[in-house]
XYZ file of C-alpha atoms in Angstrom:
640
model
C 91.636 -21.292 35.452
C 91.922 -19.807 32.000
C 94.169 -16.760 32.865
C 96.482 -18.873 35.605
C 97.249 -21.461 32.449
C 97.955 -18.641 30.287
C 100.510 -17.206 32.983
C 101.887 -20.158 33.468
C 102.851 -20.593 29.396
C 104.220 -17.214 29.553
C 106.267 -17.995 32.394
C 107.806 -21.010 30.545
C 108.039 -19.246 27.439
C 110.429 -16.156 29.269
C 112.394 -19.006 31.250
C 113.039 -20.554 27.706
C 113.874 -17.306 26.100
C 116.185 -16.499 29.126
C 117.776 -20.257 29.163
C 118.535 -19.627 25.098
C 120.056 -16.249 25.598
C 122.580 -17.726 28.293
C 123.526 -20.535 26.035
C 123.919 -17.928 22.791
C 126.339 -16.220 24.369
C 130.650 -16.641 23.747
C 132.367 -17.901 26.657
C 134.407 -15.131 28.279
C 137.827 -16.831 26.825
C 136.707 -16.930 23.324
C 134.933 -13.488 23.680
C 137.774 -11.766 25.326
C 140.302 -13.291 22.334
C 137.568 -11.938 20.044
C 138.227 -8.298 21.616
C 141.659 -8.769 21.814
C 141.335 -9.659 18.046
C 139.027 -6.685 17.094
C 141.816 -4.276 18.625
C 144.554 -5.875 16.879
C 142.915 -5.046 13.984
C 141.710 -1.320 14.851
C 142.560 0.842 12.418
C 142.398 -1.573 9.195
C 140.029 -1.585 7.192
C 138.168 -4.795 8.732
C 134.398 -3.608 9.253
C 133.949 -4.738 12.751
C 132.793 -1.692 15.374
C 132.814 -3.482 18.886
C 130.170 -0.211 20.201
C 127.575 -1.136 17.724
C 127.500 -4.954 17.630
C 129.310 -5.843 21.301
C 128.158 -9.710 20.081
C 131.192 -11.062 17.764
C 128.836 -13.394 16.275
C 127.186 -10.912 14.355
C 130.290 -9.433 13.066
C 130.859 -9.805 9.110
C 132.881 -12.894 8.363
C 132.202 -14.611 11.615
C 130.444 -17.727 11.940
C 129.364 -19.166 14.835
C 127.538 -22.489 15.703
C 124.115 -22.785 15.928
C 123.850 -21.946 19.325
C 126.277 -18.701 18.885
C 128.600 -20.116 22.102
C 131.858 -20.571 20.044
C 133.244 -19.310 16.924
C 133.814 -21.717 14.050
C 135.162 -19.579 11.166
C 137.198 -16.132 10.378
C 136.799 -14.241 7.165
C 138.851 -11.313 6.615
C 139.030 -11.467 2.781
C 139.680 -8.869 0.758
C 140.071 -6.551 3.514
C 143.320 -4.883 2.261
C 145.427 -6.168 5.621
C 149.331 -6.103 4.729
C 150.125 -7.580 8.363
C 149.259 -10.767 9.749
C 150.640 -10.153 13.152
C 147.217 -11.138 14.059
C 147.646 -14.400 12.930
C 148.248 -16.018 16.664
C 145.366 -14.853 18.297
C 142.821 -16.670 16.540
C 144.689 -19.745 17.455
C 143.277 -19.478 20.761
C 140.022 -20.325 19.448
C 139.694 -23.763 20.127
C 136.758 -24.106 18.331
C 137.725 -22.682 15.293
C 137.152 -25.101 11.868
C 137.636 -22.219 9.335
C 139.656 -19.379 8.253
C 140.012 -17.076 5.224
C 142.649 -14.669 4.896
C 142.693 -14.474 1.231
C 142.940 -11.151 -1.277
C 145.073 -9.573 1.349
C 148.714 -8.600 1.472
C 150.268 -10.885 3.679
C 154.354 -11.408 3.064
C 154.571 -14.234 5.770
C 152.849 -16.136 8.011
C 153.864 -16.154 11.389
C 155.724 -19.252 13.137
C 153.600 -19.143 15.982
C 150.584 -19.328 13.844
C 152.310 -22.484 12.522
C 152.544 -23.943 16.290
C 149.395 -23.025 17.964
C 146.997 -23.385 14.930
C 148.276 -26.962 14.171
C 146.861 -28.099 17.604
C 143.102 -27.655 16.740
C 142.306 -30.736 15.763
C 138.977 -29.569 14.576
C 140.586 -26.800 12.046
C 139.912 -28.265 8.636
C 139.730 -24.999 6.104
C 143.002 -22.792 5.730
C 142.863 -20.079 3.110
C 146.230 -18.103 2.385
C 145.138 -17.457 -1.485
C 145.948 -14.482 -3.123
C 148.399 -12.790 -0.866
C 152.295 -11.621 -1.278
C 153.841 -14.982 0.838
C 157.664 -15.387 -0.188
C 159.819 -17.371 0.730
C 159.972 -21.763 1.804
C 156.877 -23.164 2.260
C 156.331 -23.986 6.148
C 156.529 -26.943 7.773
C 152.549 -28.030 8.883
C 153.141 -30.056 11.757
C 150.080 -30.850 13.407
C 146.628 -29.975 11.712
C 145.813 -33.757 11.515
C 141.992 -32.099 10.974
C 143.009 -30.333 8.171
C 141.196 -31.032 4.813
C 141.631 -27.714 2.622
C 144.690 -25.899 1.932
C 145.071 -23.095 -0.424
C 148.413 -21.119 -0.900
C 147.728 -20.314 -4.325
C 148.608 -17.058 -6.149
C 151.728 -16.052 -3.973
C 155.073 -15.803 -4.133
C 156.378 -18.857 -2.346
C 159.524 -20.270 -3.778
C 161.885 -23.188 -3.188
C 161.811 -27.364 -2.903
C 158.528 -28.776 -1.185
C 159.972 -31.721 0.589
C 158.162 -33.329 4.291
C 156.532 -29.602 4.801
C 152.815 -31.511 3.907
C 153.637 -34.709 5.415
C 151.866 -34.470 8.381
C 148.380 -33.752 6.594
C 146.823 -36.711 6.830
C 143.453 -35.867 6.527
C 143.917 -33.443 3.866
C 141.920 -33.446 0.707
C 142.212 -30.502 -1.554
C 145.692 -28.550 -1.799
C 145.914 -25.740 -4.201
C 149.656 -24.580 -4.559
C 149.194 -22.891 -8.102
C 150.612 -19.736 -9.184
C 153.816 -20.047 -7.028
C 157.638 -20.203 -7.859
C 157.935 -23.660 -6.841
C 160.960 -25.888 -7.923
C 162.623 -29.127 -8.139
C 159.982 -32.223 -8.077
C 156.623 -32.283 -7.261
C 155.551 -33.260 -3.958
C 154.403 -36.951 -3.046
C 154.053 -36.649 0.650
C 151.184 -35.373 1.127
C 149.835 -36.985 4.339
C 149.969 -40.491 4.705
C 146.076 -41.711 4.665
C 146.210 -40.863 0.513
C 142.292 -39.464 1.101
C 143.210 -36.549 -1.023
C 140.722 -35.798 -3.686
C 142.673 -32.217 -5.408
C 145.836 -31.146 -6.103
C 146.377 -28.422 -8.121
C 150.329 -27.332 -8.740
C 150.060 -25.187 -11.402
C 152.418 -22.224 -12.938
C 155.068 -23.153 -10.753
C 158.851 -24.261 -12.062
C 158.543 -27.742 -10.891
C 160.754 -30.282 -13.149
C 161.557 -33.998 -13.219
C 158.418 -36.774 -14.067
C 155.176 -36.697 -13.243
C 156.088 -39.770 -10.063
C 154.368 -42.919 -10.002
C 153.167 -42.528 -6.212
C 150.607 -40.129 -7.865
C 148.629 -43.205 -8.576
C 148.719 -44.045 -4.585
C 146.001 -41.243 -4.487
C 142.736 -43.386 -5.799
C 140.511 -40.685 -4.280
C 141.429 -38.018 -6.366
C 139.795 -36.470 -8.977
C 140.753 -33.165 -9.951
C 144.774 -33.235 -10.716
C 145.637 -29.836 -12.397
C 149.641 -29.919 -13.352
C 149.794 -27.283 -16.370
C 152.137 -24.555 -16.993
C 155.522 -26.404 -15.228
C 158.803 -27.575 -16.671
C 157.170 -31.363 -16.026
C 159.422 -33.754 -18.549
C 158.550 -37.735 -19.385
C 155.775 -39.573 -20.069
C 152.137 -40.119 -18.239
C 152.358 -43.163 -15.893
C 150.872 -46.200 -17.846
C 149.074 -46.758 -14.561
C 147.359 -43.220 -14.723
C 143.966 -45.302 -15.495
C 143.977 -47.058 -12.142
C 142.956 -43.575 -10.850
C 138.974 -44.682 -10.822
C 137.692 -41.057 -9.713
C 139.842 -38.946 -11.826
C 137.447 -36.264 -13.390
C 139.609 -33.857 -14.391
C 143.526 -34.513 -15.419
C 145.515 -31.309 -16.564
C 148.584 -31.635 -18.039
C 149.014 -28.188 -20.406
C 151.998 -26.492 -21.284
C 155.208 -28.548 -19.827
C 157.801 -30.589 -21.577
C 156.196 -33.922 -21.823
C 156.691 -36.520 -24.374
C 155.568 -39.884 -25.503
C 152.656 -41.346 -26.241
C 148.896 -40.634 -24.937
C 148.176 -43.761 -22.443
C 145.288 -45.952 -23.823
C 144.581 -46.422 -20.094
C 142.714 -43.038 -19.866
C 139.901 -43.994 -22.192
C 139.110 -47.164 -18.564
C 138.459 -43.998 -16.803
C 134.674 -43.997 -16.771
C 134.753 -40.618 -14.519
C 137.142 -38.666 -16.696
C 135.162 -35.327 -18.041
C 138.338 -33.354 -18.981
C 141.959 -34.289 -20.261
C 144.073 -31.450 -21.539
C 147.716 -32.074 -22.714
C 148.257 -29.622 -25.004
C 151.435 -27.630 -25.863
C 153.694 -30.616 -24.743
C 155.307 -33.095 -27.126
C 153.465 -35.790 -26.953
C 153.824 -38.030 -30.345
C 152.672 -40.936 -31.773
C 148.438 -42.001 -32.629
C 145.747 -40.514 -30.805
C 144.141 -44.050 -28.984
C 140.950 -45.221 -29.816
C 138.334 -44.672 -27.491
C 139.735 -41.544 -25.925
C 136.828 -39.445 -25.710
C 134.585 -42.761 -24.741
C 133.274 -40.818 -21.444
C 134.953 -37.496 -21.819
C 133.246 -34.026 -22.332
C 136.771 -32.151 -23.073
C 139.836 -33.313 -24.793
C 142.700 -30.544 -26.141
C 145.701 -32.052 -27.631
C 146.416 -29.013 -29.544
C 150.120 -27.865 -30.264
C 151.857 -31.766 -29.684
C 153.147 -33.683 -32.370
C 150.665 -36.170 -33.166
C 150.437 -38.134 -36.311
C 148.201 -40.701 -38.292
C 144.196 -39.785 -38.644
C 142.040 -39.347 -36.304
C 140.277 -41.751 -34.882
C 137.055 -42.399 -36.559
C 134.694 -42.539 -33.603
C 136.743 -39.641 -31.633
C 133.662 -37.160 -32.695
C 130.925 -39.775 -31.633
C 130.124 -40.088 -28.043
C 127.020 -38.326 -27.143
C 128.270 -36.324 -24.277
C 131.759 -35.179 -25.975
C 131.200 -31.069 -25.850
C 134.578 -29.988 -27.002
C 137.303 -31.311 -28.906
C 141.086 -29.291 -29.716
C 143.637 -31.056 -31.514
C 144.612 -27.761 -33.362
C 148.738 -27.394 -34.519
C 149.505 -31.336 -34.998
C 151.107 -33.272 -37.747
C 147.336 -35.710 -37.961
C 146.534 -36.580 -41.803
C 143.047 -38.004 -43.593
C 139.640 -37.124 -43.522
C 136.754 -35.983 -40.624
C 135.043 -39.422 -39.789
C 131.600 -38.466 -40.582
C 129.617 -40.834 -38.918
C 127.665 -40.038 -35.773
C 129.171 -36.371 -34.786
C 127.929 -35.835 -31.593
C 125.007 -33.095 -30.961
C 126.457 -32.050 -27.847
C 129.278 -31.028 -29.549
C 129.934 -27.084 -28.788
C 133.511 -26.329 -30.139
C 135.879 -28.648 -32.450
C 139.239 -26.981 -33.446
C 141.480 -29.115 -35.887
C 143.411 -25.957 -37.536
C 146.534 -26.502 -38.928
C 147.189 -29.981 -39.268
C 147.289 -31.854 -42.531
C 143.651 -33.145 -42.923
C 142.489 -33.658 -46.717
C 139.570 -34.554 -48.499
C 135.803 -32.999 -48.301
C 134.469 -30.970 -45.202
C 132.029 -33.266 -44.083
C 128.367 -32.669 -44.315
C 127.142 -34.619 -41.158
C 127.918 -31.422 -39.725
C 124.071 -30.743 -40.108
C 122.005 -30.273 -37.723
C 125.142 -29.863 -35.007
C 122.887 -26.924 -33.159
C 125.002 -26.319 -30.324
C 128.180 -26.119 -32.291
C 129.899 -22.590 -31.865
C 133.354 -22.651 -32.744
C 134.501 -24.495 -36.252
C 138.472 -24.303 -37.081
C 139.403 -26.125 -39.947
C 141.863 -23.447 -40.944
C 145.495 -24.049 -42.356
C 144.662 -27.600 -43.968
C 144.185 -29.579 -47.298
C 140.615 -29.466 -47.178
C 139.330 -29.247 -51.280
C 135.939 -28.682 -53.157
C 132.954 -26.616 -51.904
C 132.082 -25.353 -48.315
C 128.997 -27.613 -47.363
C 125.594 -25.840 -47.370
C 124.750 -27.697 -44.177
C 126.747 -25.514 -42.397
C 124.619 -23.065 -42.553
C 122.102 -25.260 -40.400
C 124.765 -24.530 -37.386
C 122.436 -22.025 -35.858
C 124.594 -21.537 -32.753
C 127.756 -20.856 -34.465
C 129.831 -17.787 -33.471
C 133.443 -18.408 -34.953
C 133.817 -19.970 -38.496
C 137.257 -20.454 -39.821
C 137.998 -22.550 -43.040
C 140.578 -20.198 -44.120
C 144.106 -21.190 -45.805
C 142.798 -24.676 -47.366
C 142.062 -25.720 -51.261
C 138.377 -24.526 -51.225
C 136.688 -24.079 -54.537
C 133.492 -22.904 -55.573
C 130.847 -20.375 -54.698
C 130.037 -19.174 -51.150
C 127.360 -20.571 -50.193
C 124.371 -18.151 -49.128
C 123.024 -20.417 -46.766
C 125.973 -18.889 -44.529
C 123.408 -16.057 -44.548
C 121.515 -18.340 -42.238
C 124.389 -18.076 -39.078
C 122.631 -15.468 -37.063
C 125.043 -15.939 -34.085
C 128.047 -15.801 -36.379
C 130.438 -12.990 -35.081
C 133.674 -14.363 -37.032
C 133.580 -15.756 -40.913
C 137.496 -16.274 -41.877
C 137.556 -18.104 -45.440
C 140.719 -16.021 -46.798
C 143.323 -17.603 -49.067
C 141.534 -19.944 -50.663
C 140.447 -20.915 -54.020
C 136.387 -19.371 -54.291
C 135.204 -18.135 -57.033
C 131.632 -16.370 -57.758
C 130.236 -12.707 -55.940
C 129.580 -12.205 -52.530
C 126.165 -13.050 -51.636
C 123.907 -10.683 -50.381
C 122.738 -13.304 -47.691
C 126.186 -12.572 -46.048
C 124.641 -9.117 -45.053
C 122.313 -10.728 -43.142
C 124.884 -12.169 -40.352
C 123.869 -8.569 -37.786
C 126.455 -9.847 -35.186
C 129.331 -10.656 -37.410
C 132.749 -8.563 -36.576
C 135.203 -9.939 -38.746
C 134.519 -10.473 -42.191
C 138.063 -11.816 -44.131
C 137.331 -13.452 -47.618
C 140.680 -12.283 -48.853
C 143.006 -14.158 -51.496
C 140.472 -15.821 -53.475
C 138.871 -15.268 -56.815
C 135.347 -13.324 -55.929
C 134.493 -11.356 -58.677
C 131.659 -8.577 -58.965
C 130.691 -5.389 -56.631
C 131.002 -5.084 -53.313
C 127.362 -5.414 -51.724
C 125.924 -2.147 -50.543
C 123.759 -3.691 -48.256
C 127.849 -4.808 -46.714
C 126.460 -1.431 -44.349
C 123.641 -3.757 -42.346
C 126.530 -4.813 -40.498
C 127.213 -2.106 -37.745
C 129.004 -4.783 -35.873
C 131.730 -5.417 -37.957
C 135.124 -3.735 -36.957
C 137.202 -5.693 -39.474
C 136.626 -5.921 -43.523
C 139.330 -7.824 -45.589
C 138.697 -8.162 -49.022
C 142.322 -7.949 -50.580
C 143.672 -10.262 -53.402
C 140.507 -10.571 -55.189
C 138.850 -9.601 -58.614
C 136.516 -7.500 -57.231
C 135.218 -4.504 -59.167
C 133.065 -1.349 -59.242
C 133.291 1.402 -56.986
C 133.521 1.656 -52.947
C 129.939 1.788 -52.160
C 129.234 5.249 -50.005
C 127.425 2.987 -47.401
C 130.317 2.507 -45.959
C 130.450 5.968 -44.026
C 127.403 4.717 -41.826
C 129.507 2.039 -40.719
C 130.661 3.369 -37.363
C 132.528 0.873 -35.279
C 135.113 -0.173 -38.382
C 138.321 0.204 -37.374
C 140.052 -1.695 -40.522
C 139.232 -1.562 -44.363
C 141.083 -3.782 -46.803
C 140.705 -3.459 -50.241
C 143.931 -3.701 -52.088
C 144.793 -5.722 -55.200
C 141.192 -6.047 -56.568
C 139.907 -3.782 -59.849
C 137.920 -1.323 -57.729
C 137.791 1.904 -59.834
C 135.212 5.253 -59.898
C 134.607 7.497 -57.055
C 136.158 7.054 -53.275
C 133.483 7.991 -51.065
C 134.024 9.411 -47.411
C 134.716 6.424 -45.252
C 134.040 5.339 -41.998
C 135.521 7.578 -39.362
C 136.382 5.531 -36.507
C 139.004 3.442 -39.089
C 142.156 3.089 -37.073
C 144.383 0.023 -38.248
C 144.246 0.267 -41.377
C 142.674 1.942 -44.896
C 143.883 -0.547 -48.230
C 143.219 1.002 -51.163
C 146.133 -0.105 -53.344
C 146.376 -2.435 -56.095
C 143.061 -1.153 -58.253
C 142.166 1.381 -60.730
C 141.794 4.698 -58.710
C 142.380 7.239 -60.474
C 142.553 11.667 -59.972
C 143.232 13.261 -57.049
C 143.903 12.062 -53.644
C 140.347 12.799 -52.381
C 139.804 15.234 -50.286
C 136.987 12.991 -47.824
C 139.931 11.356 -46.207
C 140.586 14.390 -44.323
C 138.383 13.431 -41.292
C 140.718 9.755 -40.415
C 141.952 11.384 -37.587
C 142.645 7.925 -35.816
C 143.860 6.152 -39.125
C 147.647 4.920 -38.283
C 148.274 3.129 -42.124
C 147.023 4.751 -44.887
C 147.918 2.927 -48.448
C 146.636 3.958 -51.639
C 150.074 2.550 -53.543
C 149.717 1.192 -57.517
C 147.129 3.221 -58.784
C 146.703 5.970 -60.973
C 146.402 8.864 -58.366
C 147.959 12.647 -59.779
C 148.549 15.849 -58.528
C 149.795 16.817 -55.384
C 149.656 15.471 -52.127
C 147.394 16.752 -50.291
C 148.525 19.164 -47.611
C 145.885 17.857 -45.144
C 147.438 14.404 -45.258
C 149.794 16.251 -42.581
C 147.065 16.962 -40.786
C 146.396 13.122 -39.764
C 148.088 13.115 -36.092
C 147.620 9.545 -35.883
C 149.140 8.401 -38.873
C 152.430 6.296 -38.904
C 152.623 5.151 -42.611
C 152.088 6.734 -45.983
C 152.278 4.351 -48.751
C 152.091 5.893 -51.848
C 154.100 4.674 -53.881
C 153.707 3.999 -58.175
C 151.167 6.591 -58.655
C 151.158 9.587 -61.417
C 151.784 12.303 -58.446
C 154.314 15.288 -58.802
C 155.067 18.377 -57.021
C 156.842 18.644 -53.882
C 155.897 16.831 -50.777
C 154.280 18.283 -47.776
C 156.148 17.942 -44.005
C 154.779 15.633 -42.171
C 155.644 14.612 -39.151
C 158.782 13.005 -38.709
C 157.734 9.460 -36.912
C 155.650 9.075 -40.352
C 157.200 6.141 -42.578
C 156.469 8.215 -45.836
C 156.802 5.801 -49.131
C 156.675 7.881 -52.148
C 158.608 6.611 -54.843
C 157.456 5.506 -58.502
C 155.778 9.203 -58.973
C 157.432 12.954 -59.837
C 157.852 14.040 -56.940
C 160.510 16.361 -54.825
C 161.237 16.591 -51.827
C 160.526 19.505 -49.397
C 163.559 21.792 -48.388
C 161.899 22.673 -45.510
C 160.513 19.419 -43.811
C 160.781 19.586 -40.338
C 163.828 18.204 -38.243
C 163.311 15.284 -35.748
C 164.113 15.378 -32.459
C 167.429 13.948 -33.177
C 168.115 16.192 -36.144
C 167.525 19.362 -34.053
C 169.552 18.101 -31.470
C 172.327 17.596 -34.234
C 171.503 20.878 -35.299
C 172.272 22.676 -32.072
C 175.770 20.735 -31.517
C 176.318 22.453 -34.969
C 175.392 25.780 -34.377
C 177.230 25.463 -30.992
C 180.453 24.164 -32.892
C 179.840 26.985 -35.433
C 179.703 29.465 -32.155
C 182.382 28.711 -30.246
C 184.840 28.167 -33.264
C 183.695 31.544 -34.184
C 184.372 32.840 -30.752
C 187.944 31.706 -30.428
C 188.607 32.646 -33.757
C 188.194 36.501 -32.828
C 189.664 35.558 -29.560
C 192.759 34.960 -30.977
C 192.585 37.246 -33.906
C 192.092 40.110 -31.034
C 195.127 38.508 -29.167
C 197.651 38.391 -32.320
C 196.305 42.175 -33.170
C 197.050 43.066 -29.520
C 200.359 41.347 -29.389
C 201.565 41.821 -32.574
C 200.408 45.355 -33.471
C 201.268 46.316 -30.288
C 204.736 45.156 -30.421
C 205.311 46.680 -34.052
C 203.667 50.370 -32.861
C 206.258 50.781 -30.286
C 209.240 49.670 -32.433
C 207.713 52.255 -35.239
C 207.854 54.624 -32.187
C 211.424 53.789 -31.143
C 212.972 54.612 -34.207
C 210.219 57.205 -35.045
C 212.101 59.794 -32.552
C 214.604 59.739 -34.496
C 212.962 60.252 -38.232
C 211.243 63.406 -38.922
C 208.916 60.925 -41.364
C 207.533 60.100 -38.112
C 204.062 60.236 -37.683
C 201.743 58.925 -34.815
């Protein structure tokens, strides 16, 4: 009884098996326009080999349903295909729900494509994204299924008029990174369920229309980098589910709406580098994470409780005309970047920027901003960019900056700060621009400066800075630009770092002697100034020897003699010292080439100067000789 119940459960289990392998398997229409798919495409570079998997379904890129017997989607992205004859014969696929063409190099898509594909009803993910389309945008008649379209990153050109009308199911459209014109497109399928629209670097022009606000589903509506002119719809605020509104880089103008602070939904709103004027509204950043209104023309102060919502992460309103103080109640601790560079802000720099830990990015630059940096800064453990530079700043620098371990850019040039540098600036390991130009420091430059192997940029110009260059300096391999001018450096110039590149500044200080020999090894170095000092003797003949230098500024110095050739795209400033020039400096290109029009000028005036000369000789001479010789036979004087 045991062994006949066994048999009989492994008889089921085979007929089961048996049953599921009959219903896996593609019916012979879809597999034969599978085949007749695979050998359209023999010979690209579509990974498919029919011998070793005979079962589409396994293919890379297809999908089937669960029970492998129909296809459902088509990947052949990024498979380098510049044809799309193929196009058609997936449209026979009945079944099909998805298809990705994208990160080929398609020029069109086929008009049968157009007609067949738009009758499955069940097709609801079209992918033409990063191809070479040019030319109108096609009419989609049919594909009432349809739900994603993406066109973006092509060439397509021209007016969109009733080409998307007929998408009435559709709910993300992504035409960005086109050469659209004219206005932008309201039909765009009649049952308004469409929840994205991104338009983006295209030419469109005209308003941003009202019937955008038919569209209460949407939420991500990305128009940047158009020719859009106008003013945001008043009625922008009805859209409940907007998350994400992008308006960036057009022509618009007016006023921000107060209606987009009702938006409970709204994360992001960026409308910078328009021309919006006017106040900033209250409440703006009530539920938003992002706002930029950088480069608009926005007056008045900012709005006192702009920086206090809890969940407000980053804030831009960089290159306006705004005026007053930083509210400093309540800055928000999820704040992560606030930019307010030039604008016309006054006053203190707040200290309620304490204990802001996630804060990375501080511009304040290009400002009023007066009286000492605030040592709370320096409990901004997160920060990576700090730039305070071109304000009325006075005072010492605070060594609690020391304390920015993340730091990677410190800007605080032109100024009004006074005291030394702090050694507690060497501690910032990460930091790669260091600028504290066009103040009033005073005292040595740190030798410890050398701790920071990061750093590819020093500016310490227009200063009172004294002492020598310290020789730590060298061991700084990845600086690529030294400033230094216009302090009262003096002493020794040590060898310097040999990967500089942009830039060496020595001018403006006490240096006196000869040029030193340790700059020989700059080989990269493309300005070299070491102007108003007290520098004698010669210049150097290894100078020439600097094949990537473009300018020599040595000017006001106590050098003489005569100056070396260099190369002739060098912009050589020399004057202020007792020196000659070379008679020998080498000719440029287009002084060599004048040089050989001379000599050929020289040559062939030469040449038909004896020509002639030879001629008159001939002629002349010749003539006289045999009237000599004529009367000759005659004279007895005669002589040949």
């Amino acid at each position: 009884m045991f062994w006949y119940r066994k048999s009989l459960l492994f008889s089921l289990l085979c007929l089961f098996v048996c049953s599921t392998m009959v219903l896996s398997q593609l019916s012979s229409t879809q597999n034969d326009t599978m085949v007749s798919l695979y050998e359209s495409l023999k010979g690209s570079s579509v990974p498919w080999d029919i011998n070793k998997q005979p079962n589409p379904c396994s293919w890379k890129g297809i999908s089937c349903n669960s029970t492998s017997s129909s296809i459902t989607g088509i990947s052949v992205s990024e498979f380098s295909l510049s044809s799309s004859d193929f196009l058609p014969i997936v449209c026979k696929l009945d079944s099909l729900q998805m298809l990705d063409v994208s990160n080929n190099r398609f020029a069109s898509i086929p008009v049968e494509f157009i007609r067949d594909c738009g009758k499955i009803d069940g097709l609801k993910r079209l992918d033409f994204s990063k191809n070479r389309l040019v030319g109108k945008l096609p009419k989609f008649d049919g594909f009432v299924g349809l739900e994603f379209l993406d066109l973006s990153y092509n060439s397509l050109s021209g007016n969109i008029s009733l080409e998307l009308e007929g998408l009435v199911g559709l709910k993300r459209l992504n035409l960005s990174f086109n050469d659209f014109t004219g206005s932008l497109p309201t039909q765009l399928g009649n049952s308004k369920v469409l929840e994205e629209l991104q338009v983006s670097m295209n030419r469109f022009d005209g308003i941003i229309p009202e019937g955008i606000i038919d569209y209460r589903n949407v939420r991500l509506l990305v128009l940047s980098q158009n020719n859009l002119a106008g003013s945001i719809p008043d009625k922008i605020g009805e859209l409940s589910k907007l998350e994400v509104l992008i308006l960036s880089s057009n022509k618009l103008t007016g006023e921000i709406p107060k209606s987009l602070s009702n938006i409970t939904t709204l994360l992001r709103f960026a409308a910078d580098q328009n021309q919006f004027f006017g106040l900033i509204p209250s409440d703006i950043t009530k539920f938003l994470k992002i706002l930029d209104l950088s480069y608009n023309l926005l007056d008045g102060s900012i709005p006192s409780d702009i920086l206090s919502p809890q969940n407000l992460q980053a804030v831009d309103l960089s290159n306006n005309r705004l005026k007053g103080s930083i509210s400093t109640t309540n800055m928000s601790r999820s704040l992560i970047s606030l930019r307010l560079g030039s604008n016309q802000l006054d006053g203190k720099i707040p200290a309620s920027f304490e204990g802001l830990k996630n804060l990375m990015y501080l511009e304040l630059d290009s400002n009023n901003f007066t009286e000492s940096i605030p040592v709370e800064l320096g409990s901004c453990q997160s920060l990576a960019l700090l730039d305070l530079s071109q304000n009325g700043l006075t005072g010492a620098l605070p060594g609690e900056l020391g304390n920015l371990k993340s730091l990677q850019v410190l800007k605080l040039q032109s100024n009004r700060l006074t005291g030394e540098i702090p050694d507690e600036i060497t501690q910032l390991l990460n930091l790669s621009t260091l600028d504290f130009s066009w103040n009033s420091l005073i005292g040595s430059i740190p030798p410890s400066i050398s701790r920071l192997r990061k750093l590819t940029s020093i500016n310490l110009q227009g200063n009172h800075l004294s002492g020598s260059v310290p020789d730590s300096l060298a061991n700084m391999t990845t600086l690529m630009e030294l400033q230094l001018g216009k302090n009262q450096l003096s002493g020794y110039i040590p060898k310097m770092p040999p990967n500089l590149q942009i830039a060496l500044n020595l001018s403006s200080n006490l240096f006196k002697g000869p040029i030193p020999k340790n700059l020989d090894e700059l080989s990269w170095l493309e300005v070299l100034d070491l102007s108003n000092n007290n520098f004698s003797g010669e210049i150097p003949e290894f100078l020439t020897r600097l094949k990537s230098l473009t300018r020599l500024i040595l000017t006001n110095n106590s050098l003489s003699g005569v100056i070396p050739n260099f190369a002739s795209f060098v912009n050589l400033e020399t004057s202020g010292n007792k020196i000659t020039k070379s008679n020998t400096s080498p000719a440029s290109e287009d002084e060599e080439g004048s040089l050989v029009e001379v000599n050929m000028k020289v040559f062939m005036g030469a040449f038909l100067f004896f020509f002639f000369y030879f001629i008159f000789w001939f002629v002349f001479l010749g003539s006289k000789r045999r009237n000599l010789y004529l009367r000759g036979k005659n004279s007895r004087f005669f002589r040949i």
